[in-house]
Short mmCIF file of C-alpha atoms and ligand atoms in Angstrom, two decimals:
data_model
loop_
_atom_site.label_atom_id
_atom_site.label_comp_id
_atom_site.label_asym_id
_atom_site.label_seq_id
_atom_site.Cartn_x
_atom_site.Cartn_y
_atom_site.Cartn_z
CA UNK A 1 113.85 218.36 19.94
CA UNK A 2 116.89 219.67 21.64
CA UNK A 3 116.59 222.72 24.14
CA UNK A 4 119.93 223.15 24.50
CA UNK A 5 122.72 222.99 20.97
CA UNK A 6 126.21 223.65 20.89
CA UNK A 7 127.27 223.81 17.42
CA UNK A 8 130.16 225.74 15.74
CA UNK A 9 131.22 227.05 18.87
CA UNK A 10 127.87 228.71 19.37
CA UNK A 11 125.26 227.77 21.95
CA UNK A 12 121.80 227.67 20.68
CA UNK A 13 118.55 228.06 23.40
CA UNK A 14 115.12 226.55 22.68
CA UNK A 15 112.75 229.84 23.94
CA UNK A 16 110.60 227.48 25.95
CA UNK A 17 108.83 231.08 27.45
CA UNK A 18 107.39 230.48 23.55
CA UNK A 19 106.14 227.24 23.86
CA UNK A 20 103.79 225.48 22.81
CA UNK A 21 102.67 228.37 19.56
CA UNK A 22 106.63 229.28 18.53
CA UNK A 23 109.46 227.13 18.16
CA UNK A 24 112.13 229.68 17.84
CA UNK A 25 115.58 229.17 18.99
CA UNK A 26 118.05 231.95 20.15
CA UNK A 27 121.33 232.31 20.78
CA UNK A 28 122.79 234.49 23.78
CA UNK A 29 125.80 236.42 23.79
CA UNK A 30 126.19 239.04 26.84
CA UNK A 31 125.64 237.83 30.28
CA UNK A 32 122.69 239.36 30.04
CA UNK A 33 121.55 237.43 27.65
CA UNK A 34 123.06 234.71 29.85
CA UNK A 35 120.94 235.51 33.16
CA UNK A 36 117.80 236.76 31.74
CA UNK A 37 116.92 233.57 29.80
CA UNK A 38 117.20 232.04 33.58
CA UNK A 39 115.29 234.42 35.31
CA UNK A 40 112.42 234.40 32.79
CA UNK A 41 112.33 231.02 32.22
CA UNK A 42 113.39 230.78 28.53
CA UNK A 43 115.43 227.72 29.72
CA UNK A 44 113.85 226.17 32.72
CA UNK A 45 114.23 222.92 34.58
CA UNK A 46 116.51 222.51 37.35
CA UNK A 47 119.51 220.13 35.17
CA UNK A 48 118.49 222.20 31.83
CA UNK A 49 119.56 225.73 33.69
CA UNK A 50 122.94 223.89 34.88
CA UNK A 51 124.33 222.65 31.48
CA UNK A 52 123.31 226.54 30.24
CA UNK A 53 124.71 228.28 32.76
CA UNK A 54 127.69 225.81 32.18
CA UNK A 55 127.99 226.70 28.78
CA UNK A 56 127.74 230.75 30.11
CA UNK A 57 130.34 230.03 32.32
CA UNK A 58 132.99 228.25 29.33
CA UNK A 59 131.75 231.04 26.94
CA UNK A 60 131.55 234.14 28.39
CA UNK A 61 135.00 235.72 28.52
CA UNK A 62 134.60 238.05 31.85
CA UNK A 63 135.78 237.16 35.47
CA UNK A 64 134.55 234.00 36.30
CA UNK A 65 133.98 234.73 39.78
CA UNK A 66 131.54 237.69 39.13
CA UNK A 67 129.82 235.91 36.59
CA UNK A 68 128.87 232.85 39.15
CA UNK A 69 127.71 235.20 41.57
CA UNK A 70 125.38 236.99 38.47
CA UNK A 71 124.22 233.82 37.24
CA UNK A 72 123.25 231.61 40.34
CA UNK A 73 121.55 234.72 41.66
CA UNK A 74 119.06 234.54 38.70
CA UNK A 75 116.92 231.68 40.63
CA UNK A 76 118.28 230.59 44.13
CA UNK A 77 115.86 226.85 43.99
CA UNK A 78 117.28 224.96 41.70
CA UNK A 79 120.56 223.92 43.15
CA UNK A 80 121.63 222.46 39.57
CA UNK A 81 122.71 226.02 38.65
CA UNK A 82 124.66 227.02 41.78
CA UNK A 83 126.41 223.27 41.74
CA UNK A 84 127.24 223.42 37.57
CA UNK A 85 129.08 226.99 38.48
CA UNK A 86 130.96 225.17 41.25
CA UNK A 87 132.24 222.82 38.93
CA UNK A 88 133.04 225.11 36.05
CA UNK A 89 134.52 227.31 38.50
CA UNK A 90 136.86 224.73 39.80
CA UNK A 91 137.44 223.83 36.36
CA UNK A 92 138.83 227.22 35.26
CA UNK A 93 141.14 227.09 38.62
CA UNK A 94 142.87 224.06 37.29
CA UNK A 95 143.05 225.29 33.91
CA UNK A 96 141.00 222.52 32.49
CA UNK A 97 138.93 223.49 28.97
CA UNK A 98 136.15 224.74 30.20
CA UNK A 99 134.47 224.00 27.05
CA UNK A 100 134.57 220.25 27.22
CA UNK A 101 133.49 220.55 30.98
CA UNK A 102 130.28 222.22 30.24
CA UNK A 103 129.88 219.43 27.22
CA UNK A 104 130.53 216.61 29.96
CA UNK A 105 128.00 218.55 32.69
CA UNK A 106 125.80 218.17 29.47
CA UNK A 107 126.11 214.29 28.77
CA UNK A 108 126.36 213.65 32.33
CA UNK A 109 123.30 214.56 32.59
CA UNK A 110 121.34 212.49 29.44
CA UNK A 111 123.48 209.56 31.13
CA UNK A 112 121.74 210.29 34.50
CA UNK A 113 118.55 210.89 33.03
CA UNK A 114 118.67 207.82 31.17
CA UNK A 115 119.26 205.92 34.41
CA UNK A 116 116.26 207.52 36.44
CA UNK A 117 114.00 206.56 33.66
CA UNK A 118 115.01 203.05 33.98
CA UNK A 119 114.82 202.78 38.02
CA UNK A 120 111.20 204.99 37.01
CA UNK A 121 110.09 202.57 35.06
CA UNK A 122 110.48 199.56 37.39
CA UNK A 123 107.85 200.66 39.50
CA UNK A 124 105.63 201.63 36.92
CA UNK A 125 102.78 198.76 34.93
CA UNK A 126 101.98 199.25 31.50
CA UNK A 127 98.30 200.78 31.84
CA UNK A 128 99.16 202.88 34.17
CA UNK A 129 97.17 206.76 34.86
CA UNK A 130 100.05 208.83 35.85
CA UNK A 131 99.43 212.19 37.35
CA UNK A 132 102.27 215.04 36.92
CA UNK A 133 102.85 218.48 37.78
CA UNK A 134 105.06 221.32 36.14
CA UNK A 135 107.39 219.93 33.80
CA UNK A 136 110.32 217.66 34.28
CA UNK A 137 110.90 216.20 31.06
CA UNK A 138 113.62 216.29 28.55
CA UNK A 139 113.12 220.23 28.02
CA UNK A 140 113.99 220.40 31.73
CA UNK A 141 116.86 218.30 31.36
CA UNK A 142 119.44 217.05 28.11
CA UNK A 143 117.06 214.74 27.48
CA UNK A 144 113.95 212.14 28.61
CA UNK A 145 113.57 214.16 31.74
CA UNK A 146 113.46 213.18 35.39
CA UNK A 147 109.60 212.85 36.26
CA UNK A 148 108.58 212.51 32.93
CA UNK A 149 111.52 210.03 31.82
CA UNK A 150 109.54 206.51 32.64
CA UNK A 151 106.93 207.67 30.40
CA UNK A 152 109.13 208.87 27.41
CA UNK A 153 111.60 205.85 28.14
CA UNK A 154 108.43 203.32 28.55
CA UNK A 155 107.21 204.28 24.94
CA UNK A 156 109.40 203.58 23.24
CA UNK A 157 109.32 200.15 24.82
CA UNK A 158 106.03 199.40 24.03
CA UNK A 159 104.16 200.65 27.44
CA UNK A 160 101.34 202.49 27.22
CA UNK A 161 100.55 205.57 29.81
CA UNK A 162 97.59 207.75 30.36
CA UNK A 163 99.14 210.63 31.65
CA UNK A 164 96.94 213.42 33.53
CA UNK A 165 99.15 216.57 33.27
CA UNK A 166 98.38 219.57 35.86
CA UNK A 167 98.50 222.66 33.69
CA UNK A 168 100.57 224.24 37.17
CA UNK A 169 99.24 227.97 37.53
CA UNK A 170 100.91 230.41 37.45
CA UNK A 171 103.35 230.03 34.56
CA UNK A 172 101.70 227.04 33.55
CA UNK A 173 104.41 224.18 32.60
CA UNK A 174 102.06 221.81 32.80
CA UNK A 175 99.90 223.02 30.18
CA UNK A 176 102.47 224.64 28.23
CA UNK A 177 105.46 221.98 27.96
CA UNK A 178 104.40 219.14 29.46
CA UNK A 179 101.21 218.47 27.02
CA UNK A 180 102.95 219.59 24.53
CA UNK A 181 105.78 217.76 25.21
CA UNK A 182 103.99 214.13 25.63
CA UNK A 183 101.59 214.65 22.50
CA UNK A 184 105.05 215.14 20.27
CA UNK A 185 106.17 211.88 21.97
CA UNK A 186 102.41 209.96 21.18
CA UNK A 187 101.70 209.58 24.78
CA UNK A 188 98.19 209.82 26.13
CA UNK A 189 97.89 213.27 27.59
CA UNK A 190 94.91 214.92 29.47
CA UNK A 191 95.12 218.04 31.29
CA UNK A 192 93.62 219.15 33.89
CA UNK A 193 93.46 222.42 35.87
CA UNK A 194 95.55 222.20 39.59
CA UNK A 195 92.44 221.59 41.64
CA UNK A 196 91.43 218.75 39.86
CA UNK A 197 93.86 216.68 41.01
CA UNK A 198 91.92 215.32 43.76
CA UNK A 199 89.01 214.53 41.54
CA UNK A 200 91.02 212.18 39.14
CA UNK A 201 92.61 210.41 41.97
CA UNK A 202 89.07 209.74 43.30
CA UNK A 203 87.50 208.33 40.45
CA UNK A 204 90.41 205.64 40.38
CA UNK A 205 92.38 207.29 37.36
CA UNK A 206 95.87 207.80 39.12
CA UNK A 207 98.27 204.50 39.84
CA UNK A 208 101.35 206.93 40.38
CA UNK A 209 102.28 210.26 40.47
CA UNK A 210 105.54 211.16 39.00
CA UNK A 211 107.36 215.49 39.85
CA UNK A 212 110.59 216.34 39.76
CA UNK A 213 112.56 218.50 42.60
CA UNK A 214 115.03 221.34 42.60
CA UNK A 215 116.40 220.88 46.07
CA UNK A 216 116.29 218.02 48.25
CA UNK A 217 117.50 218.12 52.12
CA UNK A 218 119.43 216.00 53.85
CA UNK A 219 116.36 214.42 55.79
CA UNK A 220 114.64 213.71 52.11
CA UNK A 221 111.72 217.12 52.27
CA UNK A 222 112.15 217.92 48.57
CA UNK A 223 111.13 221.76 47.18
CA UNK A 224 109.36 221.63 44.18
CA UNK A 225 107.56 223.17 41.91
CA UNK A 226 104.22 225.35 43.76
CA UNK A 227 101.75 223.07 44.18
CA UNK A 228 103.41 219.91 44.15
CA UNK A 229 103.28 219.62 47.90
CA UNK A 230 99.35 219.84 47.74
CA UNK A 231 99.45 217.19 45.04
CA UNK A 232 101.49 215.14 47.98
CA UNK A 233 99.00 215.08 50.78
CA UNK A 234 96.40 214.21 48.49
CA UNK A 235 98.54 210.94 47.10
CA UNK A 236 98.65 210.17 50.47
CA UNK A 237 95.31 210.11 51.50
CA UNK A 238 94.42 208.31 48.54
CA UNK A 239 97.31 205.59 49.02
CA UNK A 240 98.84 206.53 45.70
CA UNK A 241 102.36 206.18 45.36
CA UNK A 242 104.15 209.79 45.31
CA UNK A 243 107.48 209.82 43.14
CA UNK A 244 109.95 212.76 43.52
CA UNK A 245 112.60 211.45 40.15
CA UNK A 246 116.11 214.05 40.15
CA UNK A 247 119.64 213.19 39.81
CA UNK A 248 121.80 213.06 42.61
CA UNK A 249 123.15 217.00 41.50
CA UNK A 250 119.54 217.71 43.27
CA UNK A 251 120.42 216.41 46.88
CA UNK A 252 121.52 219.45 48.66
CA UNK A 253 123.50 217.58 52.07
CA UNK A 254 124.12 220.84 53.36
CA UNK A 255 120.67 221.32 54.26
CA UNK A 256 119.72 219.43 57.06
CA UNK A 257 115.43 219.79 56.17
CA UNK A 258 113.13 221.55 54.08
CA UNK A 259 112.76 224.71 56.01
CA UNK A 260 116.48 225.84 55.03
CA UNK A 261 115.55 225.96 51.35
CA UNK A 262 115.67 229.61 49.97
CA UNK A 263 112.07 229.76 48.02
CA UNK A 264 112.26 232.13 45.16
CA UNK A 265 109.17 234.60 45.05
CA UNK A 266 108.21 235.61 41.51
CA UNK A 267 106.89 238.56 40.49
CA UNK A 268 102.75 239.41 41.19
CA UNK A 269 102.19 240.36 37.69
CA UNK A 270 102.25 236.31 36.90
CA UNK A 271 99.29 235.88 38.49
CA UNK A 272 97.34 238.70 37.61
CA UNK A 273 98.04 239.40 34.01
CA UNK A 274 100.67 236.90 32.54
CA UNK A 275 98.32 234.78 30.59
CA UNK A 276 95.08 236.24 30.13
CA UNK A 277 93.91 238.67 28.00
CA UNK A 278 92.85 241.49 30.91
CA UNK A 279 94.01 241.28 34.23
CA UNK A 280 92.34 239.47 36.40
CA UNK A 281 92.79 241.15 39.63
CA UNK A 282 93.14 244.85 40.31
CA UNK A 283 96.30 246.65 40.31
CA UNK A 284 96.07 247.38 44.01
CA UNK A 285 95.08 243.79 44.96
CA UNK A 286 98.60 242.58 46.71
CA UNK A 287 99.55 238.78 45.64
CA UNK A 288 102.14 236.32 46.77
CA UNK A 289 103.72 234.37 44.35
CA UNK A 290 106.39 232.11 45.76
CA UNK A 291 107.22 229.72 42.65
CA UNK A 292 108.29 226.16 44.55
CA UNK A 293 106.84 224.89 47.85
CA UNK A 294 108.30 222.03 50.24
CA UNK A 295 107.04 218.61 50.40
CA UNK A 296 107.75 216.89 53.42
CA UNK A 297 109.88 213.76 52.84
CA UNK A 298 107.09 211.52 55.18
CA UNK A 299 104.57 212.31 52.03
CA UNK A 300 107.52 210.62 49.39
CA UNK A 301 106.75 207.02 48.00
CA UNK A 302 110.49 207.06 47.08
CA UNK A 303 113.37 209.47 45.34
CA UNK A 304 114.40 207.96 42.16
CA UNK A 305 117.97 208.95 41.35
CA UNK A 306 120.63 207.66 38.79
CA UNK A 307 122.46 205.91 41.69
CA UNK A 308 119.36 203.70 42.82
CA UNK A 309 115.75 204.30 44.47
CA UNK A 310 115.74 205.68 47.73
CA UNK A 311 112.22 204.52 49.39
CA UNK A 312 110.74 206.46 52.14
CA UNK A 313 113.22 209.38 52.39
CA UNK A 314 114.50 210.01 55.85
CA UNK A 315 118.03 211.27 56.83
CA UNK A 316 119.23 207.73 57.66
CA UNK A 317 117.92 206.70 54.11
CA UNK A 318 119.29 209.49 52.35
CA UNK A 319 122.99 209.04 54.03
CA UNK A 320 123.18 205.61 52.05
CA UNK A 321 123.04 206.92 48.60
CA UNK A 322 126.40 209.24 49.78
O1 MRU B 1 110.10 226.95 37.37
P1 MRU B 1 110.56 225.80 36.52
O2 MRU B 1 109.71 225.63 35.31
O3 MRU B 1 112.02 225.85 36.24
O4 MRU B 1 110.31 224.55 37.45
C1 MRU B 1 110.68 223.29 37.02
C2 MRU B 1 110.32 222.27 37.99
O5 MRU B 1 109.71 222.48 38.99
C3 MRU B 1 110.82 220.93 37.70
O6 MRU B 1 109.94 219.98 38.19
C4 MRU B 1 112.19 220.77 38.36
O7 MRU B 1 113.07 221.81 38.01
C5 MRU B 1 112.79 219.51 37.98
S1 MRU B 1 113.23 219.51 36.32
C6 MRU B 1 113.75 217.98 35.89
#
């Protein structure tokens, strides 16, 4: 299933806000349409909400300029989006078609994926209990998916997975997307709620865990979806190898660490009333909601990208992937 379709000069949008009960597609037209799909997460996934904001960017006929600023403001993590204007903004200055850019930021992208699931895979054993958080498979991306792209890559060679699946409060991608994701691809899927992590590692059920990242520094501390971090230190104290998989679009050198990374805070009514059928809280109770958190690169088994595998992320290490 394809999140993202350009057909007949029309770009079609996979509502994954719908998923898993509707599979309805839609098809913006203002900017608008454009930058509200970002913000509430009817496309999602660092690389998936570059190719659409690529595809806003070739389609939209309004000043390029403004629209950048619009769109990149819509979530200021993922640096996919910011770096996919860049390039279609450049584009437009040298008068390229800006229509066959976005289409190349697009297959760029199911190339690099395609890659990352390969260097994935090489560290993974057929058998293996996987542990994942949020969702970074092919509905994040064009296709396979970073984190998840071993597992959808290893199927179809024959590998079986058993794939624990953190349901990822508060929006719940993990329960959502990536369950529902995995069962249409026949892999073994469990989930679990985010504090039983620790638990399945315990009992010997977790050989790996696999995320994916929305920013990485320069010294290798990777923000990623909240939680993930959590999910870190407790790989670590088990001895379990900790995988951060994104394309090299993700490494941000102009941060030097984690701490630079601009953390976008969501809105309290996600936590409190989202998805349940009364609030949970009371209307005066104040929340936080910060939607990514920072894993230190000491706590990373390795970065997978499409250029090669990048074991224990440092800033020397990092440098050599240039
Ligand atoms: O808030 P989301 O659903 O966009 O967060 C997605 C993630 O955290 C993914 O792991 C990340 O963007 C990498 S996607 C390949």
């Amino acid at each position: 299933m394809e999140n993202i379709r350009f057909e007949n000069g029309a770009l079609y949008l996979l509502d994954q806000s719908l998923l898993p009960n509707q599979e309805v597609y839609i098809a913006p037209q203002t900017k608008e349409d454009y930058f509200f799909a970002i913000k509430k997460l009817q496309v999602r996934g660092a690389p998936a909400i570059g190719i659409f904001a690529a595809y806003a960017m070739a389609l939209l006929d309004t000043d390029k300029y403004e629209l950048k600023k619009y769109l990149d403001s819509a979530r200021p993590t993922a640096v996919n989006l910011s770096w996919a204007t860049q390039r279609m903004l450049s584009a437009y200055n040298e008068g390229k078609d800006l229509i066959k850019e976005a289409q190349s930021i697009h297959n760029e992208d199911r190339e690099r994926c395609c890659k990352i699931s390969e260097y994935g895979l090489s560290v993974l054993n057929d058998g293996d209990g996987i542990l994942t958080h949020c969702n970074a498979g092919a509905l994040a991306t064009s296709s396979y998916g970073t984190g998840l792209g071993p597992l959808l890559l290893g199927k179809e060679k024959g590998y079986n997975f058993h794939v624990f699946s953190d349901e990822t409060r508060p929006l719940m991608q993990g329960a959502r997307i990536t369950a529902y994701e995995l069962e249409k691809a026949g892999i073994d899927v469990t989930l679990i709620c985010d504090n039983m992590a620790s638990t399945v590692m315990k009992q010997g059920k977790i050989n790996a865990v696999l995320v994916g990242a929305d920013r990485i520094a320069a010294n290798g501390d990777t923000a990623n979806k909240i939680g993930t971090s959590g999910v870190a230190v407790l790989a670590k104290h088990y001895g379990i190898p900790f995988y951060v998989l994104a394309p090299t679009s993700t490494i941000d050198f102009n941060i030097e660490t984690g701490k630079d990374i601009i953390i976008e805070e969501r809105e309290p009514s996600e936590i409190k009333e989202l998805n349940f059928r009364e609030p949970v809280a009371l209307p005066e109770t104040k929340c936080y909601n910060p939607a990514f958190d920072i894993t230190d690169g000491s706590l990373i088994t390795a970065i997978i990208t499409e250029k090669g595998i990048i074991k224990n992320p440092s800033k020397e290490n990092m440098e050599k992937i240039k």
